[in-house]
CSV table of C-alpha atoms in Angstrom, one decimal:
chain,number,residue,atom,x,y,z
H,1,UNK,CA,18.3,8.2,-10.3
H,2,UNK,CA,19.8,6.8,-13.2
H,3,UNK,CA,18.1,7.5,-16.7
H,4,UNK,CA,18.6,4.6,-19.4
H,5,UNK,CA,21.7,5.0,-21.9
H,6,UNK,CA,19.9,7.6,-24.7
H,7,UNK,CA,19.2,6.0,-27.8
H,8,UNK,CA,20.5,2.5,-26.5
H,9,UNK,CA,16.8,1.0,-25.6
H,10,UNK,CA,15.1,-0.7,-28.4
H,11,UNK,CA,12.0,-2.4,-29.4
H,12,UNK,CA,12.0,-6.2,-31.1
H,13,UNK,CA,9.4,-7.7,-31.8
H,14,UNK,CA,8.3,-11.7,-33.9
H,15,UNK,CA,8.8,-13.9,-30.5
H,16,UNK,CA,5.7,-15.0,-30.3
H,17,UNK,CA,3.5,-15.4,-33.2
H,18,UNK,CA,-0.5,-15.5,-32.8
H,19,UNK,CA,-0.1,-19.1,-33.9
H,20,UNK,CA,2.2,-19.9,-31.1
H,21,UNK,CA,0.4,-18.4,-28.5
H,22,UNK,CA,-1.3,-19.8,-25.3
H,23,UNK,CA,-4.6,-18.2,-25.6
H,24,UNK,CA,-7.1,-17.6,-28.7
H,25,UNK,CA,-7.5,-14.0,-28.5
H,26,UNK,CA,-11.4,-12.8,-29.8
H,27,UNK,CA,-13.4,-9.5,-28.9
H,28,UNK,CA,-16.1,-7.7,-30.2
H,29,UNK,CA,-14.5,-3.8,-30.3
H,30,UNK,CA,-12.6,-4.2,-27.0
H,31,UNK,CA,-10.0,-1.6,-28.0
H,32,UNK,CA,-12.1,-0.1,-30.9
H,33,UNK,CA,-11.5,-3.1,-33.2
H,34,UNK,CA,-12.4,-7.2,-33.6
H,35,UNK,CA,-10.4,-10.0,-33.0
H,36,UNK,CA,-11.4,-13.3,-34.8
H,37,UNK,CA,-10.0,-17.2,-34.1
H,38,UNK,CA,-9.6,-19.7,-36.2
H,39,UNK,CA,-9.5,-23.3,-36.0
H,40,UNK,CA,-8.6,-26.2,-38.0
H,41,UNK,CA,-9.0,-29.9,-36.5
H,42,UNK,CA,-6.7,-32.8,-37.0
H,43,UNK,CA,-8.7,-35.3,-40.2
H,44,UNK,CA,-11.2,-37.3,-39.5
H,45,UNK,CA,-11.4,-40.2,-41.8
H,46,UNK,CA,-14.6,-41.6,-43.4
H,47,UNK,CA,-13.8,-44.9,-42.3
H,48,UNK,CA,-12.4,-46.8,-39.1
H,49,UNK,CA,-10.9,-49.9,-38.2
H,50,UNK,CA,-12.5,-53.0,-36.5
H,51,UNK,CA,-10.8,-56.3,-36.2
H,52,UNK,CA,-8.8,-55.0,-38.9
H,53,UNK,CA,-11.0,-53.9,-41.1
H,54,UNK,CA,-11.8,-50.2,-42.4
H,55,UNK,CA,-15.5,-50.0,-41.9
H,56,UNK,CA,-18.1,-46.9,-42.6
H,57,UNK,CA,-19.7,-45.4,-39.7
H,58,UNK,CA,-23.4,-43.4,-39.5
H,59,UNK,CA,-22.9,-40.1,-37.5
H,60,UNK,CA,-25.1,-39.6,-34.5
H,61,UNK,CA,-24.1,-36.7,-33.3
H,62,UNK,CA,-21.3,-33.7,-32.9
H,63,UNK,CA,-19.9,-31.9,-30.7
H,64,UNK,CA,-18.0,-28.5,-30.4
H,65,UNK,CA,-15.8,-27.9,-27.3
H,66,UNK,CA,-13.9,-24.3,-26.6
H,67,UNK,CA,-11.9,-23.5,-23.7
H,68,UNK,CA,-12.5,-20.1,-21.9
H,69,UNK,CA,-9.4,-19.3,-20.4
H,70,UNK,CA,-9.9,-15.6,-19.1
H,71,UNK,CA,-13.1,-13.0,-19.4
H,72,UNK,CA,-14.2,-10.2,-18.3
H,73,UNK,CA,-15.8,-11.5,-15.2
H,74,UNK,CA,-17.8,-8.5,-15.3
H,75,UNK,CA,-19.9,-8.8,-18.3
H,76,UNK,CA,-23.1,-11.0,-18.8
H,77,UNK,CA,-24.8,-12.4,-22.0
H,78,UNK,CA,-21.4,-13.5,-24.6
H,79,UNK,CA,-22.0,-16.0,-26.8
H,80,UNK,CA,-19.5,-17.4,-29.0
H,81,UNK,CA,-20.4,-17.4,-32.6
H,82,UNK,CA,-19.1,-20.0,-34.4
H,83,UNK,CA,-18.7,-20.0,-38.6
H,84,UNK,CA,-18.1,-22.6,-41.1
H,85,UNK,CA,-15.0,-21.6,-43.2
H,86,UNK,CA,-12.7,-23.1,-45.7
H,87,UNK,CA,-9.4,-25.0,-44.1
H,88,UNK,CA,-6.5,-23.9,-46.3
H,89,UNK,CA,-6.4,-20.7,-43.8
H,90,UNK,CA,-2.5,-20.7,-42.1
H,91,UNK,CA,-0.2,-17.9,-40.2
H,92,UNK,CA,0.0,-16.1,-42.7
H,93,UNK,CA,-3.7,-15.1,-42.9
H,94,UNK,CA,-5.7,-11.7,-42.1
H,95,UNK,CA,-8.6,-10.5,-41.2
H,96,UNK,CA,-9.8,-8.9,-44.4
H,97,UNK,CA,-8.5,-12.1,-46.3
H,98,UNK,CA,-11.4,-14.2,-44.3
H,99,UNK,CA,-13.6,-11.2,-44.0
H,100,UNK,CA,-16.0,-12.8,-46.3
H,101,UNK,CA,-16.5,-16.1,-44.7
H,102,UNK,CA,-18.1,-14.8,-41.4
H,103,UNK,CA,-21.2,-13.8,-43.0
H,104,UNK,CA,-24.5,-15.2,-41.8
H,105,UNK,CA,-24.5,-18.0,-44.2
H,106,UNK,CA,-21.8,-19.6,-42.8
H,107,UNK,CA,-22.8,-19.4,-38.9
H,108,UNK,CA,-23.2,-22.9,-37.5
H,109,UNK,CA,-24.4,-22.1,-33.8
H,110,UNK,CA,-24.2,-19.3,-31.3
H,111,UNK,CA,-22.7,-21.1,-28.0
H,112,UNK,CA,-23.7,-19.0,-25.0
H,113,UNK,CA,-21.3,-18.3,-22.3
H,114,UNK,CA,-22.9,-19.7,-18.9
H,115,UNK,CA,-22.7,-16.0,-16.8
H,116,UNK,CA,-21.7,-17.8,-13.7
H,117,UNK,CA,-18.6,-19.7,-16.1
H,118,UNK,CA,-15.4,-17.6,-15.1
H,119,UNK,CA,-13.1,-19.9,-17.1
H,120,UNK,CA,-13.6,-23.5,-18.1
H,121,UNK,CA,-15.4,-25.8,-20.9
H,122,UNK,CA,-18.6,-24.4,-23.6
H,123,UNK,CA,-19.8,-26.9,-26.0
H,124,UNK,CA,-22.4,-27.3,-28.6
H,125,UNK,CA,-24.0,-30.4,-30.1
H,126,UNK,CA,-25.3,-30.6,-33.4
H,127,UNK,CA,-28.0,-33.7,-34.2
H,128,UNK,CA,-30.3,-34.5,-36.8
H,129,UNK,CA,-30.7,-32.1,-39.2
H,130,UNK,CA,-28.2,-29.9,-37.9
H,131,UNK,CA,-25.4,-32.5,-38.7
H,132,UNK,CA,-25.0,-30.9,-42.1
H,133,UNK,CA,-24.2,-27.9,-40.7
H,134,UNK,CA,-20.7,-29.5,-40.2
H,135,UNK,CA,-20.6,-31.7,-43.1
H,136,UNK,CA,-17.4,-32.6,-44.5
H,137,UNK,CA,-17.3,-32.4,-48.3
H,138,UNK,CA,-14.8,-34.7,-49.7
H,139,UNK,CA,-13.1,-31.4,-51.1
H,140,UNK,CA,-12.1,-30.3,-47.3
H,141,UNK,CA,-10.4,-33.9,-47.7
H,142,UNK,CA,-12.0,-34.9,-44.0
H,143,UNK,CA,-10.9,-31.3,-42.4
H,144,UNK,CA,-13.2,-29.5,-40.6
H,145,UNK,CA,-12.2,-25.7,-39.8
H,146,UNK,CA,-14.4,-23.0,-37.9
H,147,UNK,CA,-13.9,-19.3,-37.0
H,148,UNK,CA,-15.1,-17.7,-33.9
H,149,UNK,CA,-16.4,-14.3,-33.2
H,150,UNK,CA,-17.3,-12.9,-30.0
H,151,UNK,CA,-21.1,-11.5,-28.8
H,152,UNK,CA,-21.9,-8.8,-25.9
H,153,UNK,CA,-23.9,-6.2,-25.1
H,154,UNK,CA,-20.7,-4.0,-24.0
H,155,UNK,CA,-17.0,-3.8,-25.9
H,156,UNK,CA,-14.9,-6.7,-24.4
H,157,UNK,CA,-13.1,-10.0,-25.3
H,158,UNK,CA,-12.5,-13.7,-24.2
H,159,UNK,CA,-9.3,-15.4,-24.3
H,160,UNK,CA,-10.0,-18.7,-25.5
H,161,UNK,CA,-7.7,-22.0,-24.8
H,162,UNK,CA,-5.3,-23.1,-27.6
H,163,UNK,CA,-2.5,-25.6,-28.9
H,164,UNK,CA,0.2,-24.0,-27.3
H,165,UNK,CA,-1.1,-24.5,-23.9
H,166,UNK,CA,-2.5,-28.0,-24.3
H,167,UNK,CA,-6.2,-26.7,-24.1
H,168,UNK,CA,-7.3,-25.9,-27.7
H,169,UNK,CA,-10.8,-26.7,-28.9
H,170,UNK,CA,-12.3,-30.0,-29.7
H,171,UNK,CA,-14.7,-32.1,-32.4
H,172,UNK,CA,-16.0,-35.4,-31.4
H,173,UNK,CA,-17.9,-37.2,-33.4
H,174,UNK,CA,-20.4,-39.9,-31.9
H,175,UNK,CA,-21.1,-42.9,-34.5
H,176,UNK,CA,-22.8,-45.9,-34.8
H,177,UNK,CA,-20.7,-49.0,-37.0
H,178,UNK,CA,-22.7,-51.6,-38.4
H,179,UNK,CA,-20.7,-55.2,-37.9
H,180,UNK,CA,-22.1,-57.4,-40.1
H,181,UNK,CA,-19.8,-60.8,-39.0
H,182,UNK,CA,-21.7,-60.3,-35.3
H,183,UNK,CA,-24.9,-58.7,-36.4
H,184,UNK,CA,-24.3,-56.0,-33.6
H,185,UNK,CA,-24.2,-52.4,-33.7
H,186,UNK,CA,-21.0,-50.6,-32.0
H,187,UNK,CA,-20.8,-47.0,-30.8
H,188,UNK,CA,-17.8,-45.4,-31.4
H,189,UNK,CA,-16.2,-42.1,-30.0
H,190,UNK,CA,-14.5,-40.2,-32.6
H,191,UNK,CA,-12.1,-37.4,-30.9
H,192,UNK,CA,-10.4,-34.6,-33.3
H,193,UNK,CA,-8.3,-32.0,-31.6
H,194,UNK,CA,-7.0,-29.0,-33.1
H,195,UNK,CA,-4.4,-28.9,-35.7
H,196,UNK,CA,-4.0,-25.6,-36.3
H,197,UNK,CA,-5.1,-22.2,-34.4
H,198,UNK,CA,-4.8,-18.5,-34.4
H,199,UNK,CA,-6.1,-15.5,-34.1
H,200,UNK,CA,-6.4,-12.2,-36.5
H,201,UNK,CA,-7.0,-8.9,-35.6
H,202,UNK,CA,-9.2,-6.6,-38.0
H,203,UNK,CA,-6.0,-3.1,-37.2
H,204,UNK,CA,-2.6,-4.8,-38.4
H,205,UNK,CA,-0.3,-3.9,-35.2
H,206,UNK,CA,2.3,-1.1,-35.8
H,207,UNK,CA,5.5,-0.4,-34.2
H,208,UNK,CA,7.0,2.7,-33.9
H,209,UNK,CA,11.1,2.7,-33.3
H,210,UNK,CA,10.9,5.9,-31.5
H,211,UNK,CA,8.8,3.7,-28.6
H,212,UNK,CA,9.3,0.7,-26.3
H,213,UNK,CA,6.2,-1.9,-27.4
H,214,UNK,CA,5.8,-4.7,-24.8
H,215,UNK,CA,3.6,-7.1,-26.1
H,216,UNK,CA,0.9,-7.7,-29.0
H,217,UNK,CA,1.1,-10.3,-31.4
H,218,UNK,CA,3.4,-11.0,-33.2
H,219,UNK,CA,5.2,-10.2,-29.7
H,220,UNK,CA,7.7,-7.6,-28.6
H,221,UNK,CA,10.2,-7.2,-25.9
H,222,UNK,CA,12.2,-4.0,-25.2
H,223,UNK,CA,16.3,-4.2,-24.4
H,224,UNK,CA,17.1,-1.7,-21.9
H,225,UNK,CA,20.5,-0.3,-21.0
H,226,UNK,CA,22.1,1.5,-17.9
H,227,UNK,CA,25.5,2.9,-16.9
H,228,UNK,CA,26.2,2.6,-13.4
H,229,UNK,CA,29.4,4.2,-11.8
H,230,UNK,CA,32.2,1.7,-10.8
H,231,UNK,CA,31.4,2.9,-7.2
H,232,UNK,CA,28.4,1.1,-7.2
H,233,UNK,CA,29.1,-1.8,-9.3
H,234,UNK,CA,32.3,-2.4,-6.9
H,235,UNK,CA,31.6,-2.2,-3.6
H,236,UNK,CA,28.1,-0.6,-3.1
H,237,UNK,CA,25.2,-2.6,-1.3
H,238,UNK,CA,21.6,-2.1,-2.9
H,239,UNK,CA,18.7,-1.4,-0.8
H,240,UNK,CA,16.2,-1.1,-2.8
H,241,UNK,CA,15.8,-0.7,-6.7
H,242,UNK,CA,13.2,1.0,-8.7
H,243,UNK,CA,12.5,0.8,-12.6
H,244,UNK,CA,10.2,3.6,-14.1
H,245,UNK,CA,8.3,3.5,-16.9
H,246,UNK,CA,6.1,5.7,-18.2
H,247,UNK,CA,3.2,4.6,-20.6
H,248,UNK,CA,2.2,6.6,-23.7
H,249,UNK,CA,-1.2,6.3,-22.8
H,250,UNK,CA,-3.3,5.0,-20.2
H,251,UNK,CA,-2.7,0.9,-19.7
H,252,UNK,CA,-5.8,-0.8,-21.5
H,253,UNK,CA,-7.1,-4.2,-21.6
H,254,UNK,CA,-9.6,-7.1,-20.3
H,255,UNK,CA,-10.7,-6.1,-17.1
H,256,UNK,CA,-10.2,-9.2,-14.6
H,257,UNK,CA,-7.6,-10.6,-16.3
H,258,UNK,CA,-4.2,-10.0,-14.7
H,259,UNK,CA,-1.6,-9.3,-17.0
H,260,UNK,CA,2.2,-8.9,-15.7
H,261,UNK,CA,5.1,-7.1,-16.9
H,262,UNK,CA,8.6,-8.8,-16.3
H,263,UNK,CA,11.7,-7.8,-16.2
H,264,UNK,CA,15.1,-10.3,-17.0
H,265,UNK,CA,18.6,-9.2,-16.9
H,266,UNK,CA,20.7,-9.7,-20.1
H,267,UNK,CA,23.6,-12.3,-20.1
H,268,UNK,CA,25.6,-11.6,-22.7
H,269,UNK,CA,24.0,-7.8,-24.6
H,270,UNK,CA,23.5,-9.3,-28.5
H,271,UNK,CA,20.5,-7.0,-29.2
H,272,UNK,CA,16.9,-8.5,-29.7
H,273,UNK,CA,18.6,-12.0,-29.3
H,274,UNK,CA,20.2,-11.5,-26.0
H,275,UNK,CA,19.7,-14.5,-23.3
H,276,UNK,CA,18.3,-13.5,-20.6
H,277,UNK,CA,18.1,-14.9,-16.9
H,278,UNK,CA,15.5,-17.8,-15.9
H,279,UNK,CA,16.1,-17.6,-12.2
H,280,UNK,CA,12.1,-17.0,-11.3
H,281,UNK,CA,13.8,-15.5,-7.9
H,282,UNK,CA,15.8,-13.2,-9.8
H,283,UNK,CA,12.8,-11.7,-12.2
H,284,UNK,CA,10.8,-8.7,-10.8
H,285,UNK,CA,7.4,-8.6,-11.8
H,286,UNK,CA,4.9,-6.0,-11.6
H,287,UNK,CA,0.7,-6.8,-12.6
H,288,UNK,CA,-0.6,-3.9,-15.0
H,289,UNK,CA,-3.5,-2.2,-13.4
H,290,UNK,CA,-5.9,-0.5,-16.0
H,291,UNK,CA,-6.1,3.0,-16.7
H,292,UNK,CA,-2.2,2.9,-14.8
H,293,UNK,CA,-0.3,6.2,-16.4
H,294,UNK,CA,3.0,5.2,-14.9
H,295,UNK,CA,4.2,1.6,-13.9
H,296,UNK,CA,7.3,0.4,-11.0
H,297,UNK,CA,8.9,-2.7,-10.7
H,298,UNK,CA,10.8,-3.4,-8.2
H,299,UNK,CA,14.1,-4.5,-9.1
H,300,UNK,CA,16.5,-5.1,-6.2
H,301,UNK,CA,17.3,-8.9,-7.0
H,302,UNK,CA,17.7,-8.0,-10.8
H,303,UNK,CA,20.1,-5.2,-9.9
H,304,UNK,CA,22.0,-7.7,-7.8
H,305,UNK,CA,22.9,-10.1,-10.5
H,306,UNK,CA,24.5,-7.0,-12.3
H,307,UNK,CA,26.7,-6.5,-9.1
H,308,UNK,CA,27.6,-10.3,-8.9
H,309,UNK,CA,28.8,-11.4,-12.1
H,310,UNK,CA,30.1,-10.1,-15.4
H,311,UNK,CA,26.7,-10.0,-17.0
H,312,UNK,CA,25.9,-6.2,-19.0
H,313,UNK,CA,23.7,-3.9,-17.3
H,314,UNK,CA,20.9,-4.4,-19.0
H,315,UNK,CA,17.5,-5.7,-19.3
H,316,UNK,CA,14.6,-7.3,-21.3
H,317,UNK,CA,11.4,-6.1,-20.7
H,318,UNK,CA,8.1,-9.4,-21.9
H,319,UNK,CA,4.8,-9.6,-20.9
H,320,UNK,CA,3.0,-12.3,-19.5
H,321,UNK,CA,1.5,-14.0,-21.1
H,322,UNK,CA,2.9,-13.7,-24.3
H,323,UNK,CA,1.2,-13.0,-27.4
H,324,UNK,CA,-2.0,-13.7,-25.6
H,325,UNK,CA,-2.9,-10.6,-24.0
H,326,UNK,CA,-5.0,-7.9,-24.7
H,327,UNK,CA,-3.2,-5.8,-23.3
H,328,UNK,CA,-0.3,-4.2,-24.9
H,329,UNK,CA,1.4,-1.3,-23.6
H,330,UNK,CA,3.4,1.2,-25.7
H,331,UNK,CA,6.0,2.8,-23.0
H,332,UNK,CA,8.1,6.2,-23.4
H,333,UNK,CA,11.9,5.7,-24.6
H,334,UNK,CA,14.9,8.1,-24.1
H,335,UNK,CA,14.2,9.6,-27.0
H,336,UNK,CA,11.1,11.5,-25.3
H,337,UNK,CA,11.7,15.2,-25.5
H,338,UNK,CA,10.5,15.2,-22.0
H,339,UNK,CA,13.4,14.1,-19.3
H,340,UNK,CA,10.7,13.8,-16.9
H,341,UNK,CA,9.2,10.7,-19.5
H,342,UNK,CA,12.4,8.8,-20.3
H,343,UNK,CA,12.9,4.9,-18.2
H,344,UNK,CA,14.8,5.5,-15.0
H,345,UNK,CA,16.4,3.3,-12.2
H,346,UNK,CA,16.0,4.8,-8.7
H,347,UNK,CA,18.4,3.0,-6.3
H,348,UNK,CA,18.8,3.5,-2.6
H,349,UNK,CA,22.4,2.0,-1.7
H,350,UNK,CA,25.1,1.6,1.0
H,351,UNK,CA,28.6,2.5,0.0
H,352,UNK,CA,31.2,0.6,2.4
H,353,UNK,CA,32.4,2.7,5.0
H,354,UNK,CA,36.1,4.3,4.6
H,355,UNK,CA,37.5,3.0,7.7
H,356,UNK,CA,40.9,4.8,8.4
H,357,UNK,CA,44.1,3.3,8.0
H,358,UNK,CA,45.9,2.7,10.9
C-alpha cells in the first residue's frame, strides 16, 4: 500500500466554466440551495426577406423548447418555471445579481414535466394574448432572454440540455407575411437557438486547499503523486491496482443520474496544467454511488503506463461530466491528520524471479 507523496496532491480548479458546460444545471434545494438557468437566444429581426425584399411579418404564435437531459427518475410533478428577464446577463453573473427578476411578475409559463419523460423535449406555446408575454421591446434590440427555475414537491434538480452539447433550448416563432406583388399570404418558420447559457447557484462554491475538490462549477481536478520503488517500476509485473479515496462526507447528488469519477495519468507533471492521457483504454473509471463514504478505482492499466514509458507517477483525478453535475465530491488529502484517511495505491505485483547464475 502506497500512500500519495504528503503535501504533493493539489486541487485546481476554472476548467470548466458554468457557461461551458454540457448541461444547464437547476434545482429547487437539492443540496440545501437553488440553482437557476439562464438563457439568451440568437436576435430575431423585425423583418425578413422575400424575393429580396425585407418585409414585416404578424406573429401567430411562439414556442419555447428545453431539453431534459437527466432527472431524478424518481420524482413526479416538476414543472419548469420560466421568467422573463433582461438580456445583458453574461458569465460573470450571480444569483443575488438576478435575484430580483424571478419574481412573480416576470413568470411567463410553468411548463410541466410529462412524469413518464425520463429525458427528452418540453415545450410551451404562447398565442393570442399570451404573445405579449414574450414581446420584444425595441430596447432588448430583438433579444429575447428567459431564466428557469425548477418546481417539486421534494428537494431535487434537472439537468437541462445546453450549447456546449448541441442541445440548448429553442424559440420559434410562427408568422404570417403579407406579399402584396402576389396577393398571397406566406407562413414562415422563424427558428432562434440559444446564444448564450448558464447556470448560477444561490451558495458561491468554496474550495479549501487543505482538500481534493473534484468537480462543481467553475470545475476542479485534483493532481495526485506517488513514489514507487525502482523495484517495481523496473522489473515488477502488476496484478492488480487499487486507488483509495476517501470522501469528506457522504457522496451526494441527483439520484438516477450516473456520475463517474476518472482517473488520467500525467505526461509530463506541470501542476494544474499537466496533459494527461486520452487513451479511453488506459482511463479507469469508477460511477459514484450516493451516500458512498469511500470510493475504488481500479487502476491496473493506469499503473501500466507508468511502468512503460517515462511519464511521472502521477495522476489527474475529473469528473464526468464536467461542470454539469450535481454532484461534487470533496475527497480527503495527505494532509488528513488521520493516516487511515489520506489517498492510497494498493497494488498486488509479481517481481521476476531470481533465477541462479549458472
Amino acid at each position: 500500500v502506497f500512500t500519495a507523496i504528503p503535501g504533493a496532491d493539489s486541487s485546481f480548479s476554472g476548467y470548466v466554466q458554468p457557461h461551458q458546460a454540457r448541461s444547464l444545471l437547476v434545482s429547487n434545494g437539492l443540496e440545501g440551495f437553488e440553482e437557476r438557468a439562464l438563457v439568451r437566444f440568437i436576435t430575431r429581426a423585425d423583418s425578413v426577406s422575400v424575393r429580396d425584399t425585407l418585409r414585416g411579418y404578424t406573429i401567430d404564435s411562439v414556442a419555447l423548447s428545453f431539453t431534459i437531459a437527466a432527472r431524478d427518475t424518481n420524482v413526479n410533478g416538476l414543472e419548469l418555471w420560466i421568467y422573463r428577464i433582461a438580456p445583458g446577463f453574461d458569465s460573470s453573473s450571480t444569483f443575488a445579481g438576478l435575484a430580483p427578476a424571478f419574481v412573480p411578475e416576470s413568470l411567463i409559463a410553468a411548463v410541466p414535466v410529462p412524469d413518464t419523460l425520463n429525458s427528452g423535449v418540453v415545450r410551451t406555446v404562447f398565442q393570442g394574448a399570451d404573445l405579449g408575454r414574450v414581446q420584444i421591446s425595441p430596447a432588448d434590440s430583438g433579444r429575447l432572454a428567459v431564466g428557469i427555475r425548477l418546481s417539486a414537491p421534494v428537494f431535487t434538480g434537472v439537468r437541462l440540455g445546453a450549447v456546449a452539447a448541441g442541445t440548448g433550448p429553442l424559440f420559434t416563432t410562427y408568422a404570417t407575411l403579407d406579399v402584396p406583388d402576389t396577393g398571397t399570404a406566406k407562413l414562415r418558420t422563424i427558428g432562434r437557438s440559444t446564444a448564450f447559457n448558464t447556470y448560477v447557484s444561490e451558495v458561491p462554491q468554496v474550495s479549501d486547499t487543505t482538500l481534493l475538490a473534484v468537480g462543481g462549477a467553475p470545475s476542479s481536478r485534483s493532481l495526485l503523486r506517488f513514489s514507487l520503488p525502482p523495484r517495481i517500476l523496473d522489473s515488477a509485473t502488476i496484478v492488480r491496482a487499487t486507488l483509495e479515496l476517501t470522501p469528506t462526507a457522504p457522496i451526494l447528488g441527483l439520484p438516477t443520474d450516473v456520475v463517474q469519477l476518472e482517473a488520467r495519468s500525467v505526461l509530463a507533471d506541470v501542476g494544474g496544467k499537466s496533459p494527461v492521457n486520452t487513451q479511453s483504454l488506459r482511463v479507469p473509471v469508477d460511477t459514484l454511488e450516493l451516500g458512498s463514504t469511500t470510493v475504488s478505482i481500479e487502476a491496473v492499466r493506469l499503473i501500466e503506463l507508468w511502468l512503460r514509458s517515462n511519464s511521472p507517477s502521477a495522476l489527474v483525478l475529473a469528473l464526468t461530466p464536467e461542470g454539469a453535475s450535481f454532484t461534487k465530491p470533496v475527497f480527503y488529502s495527505t494532509r488528513a491528520a488521520d493516516p487511515a484517511l489520506r489517498p492510497r495505491l494498493r497494488l498486488s505485483y509479481l517481481l521476476s524471479f531470481p533465477f541462479e547464475t549458472p
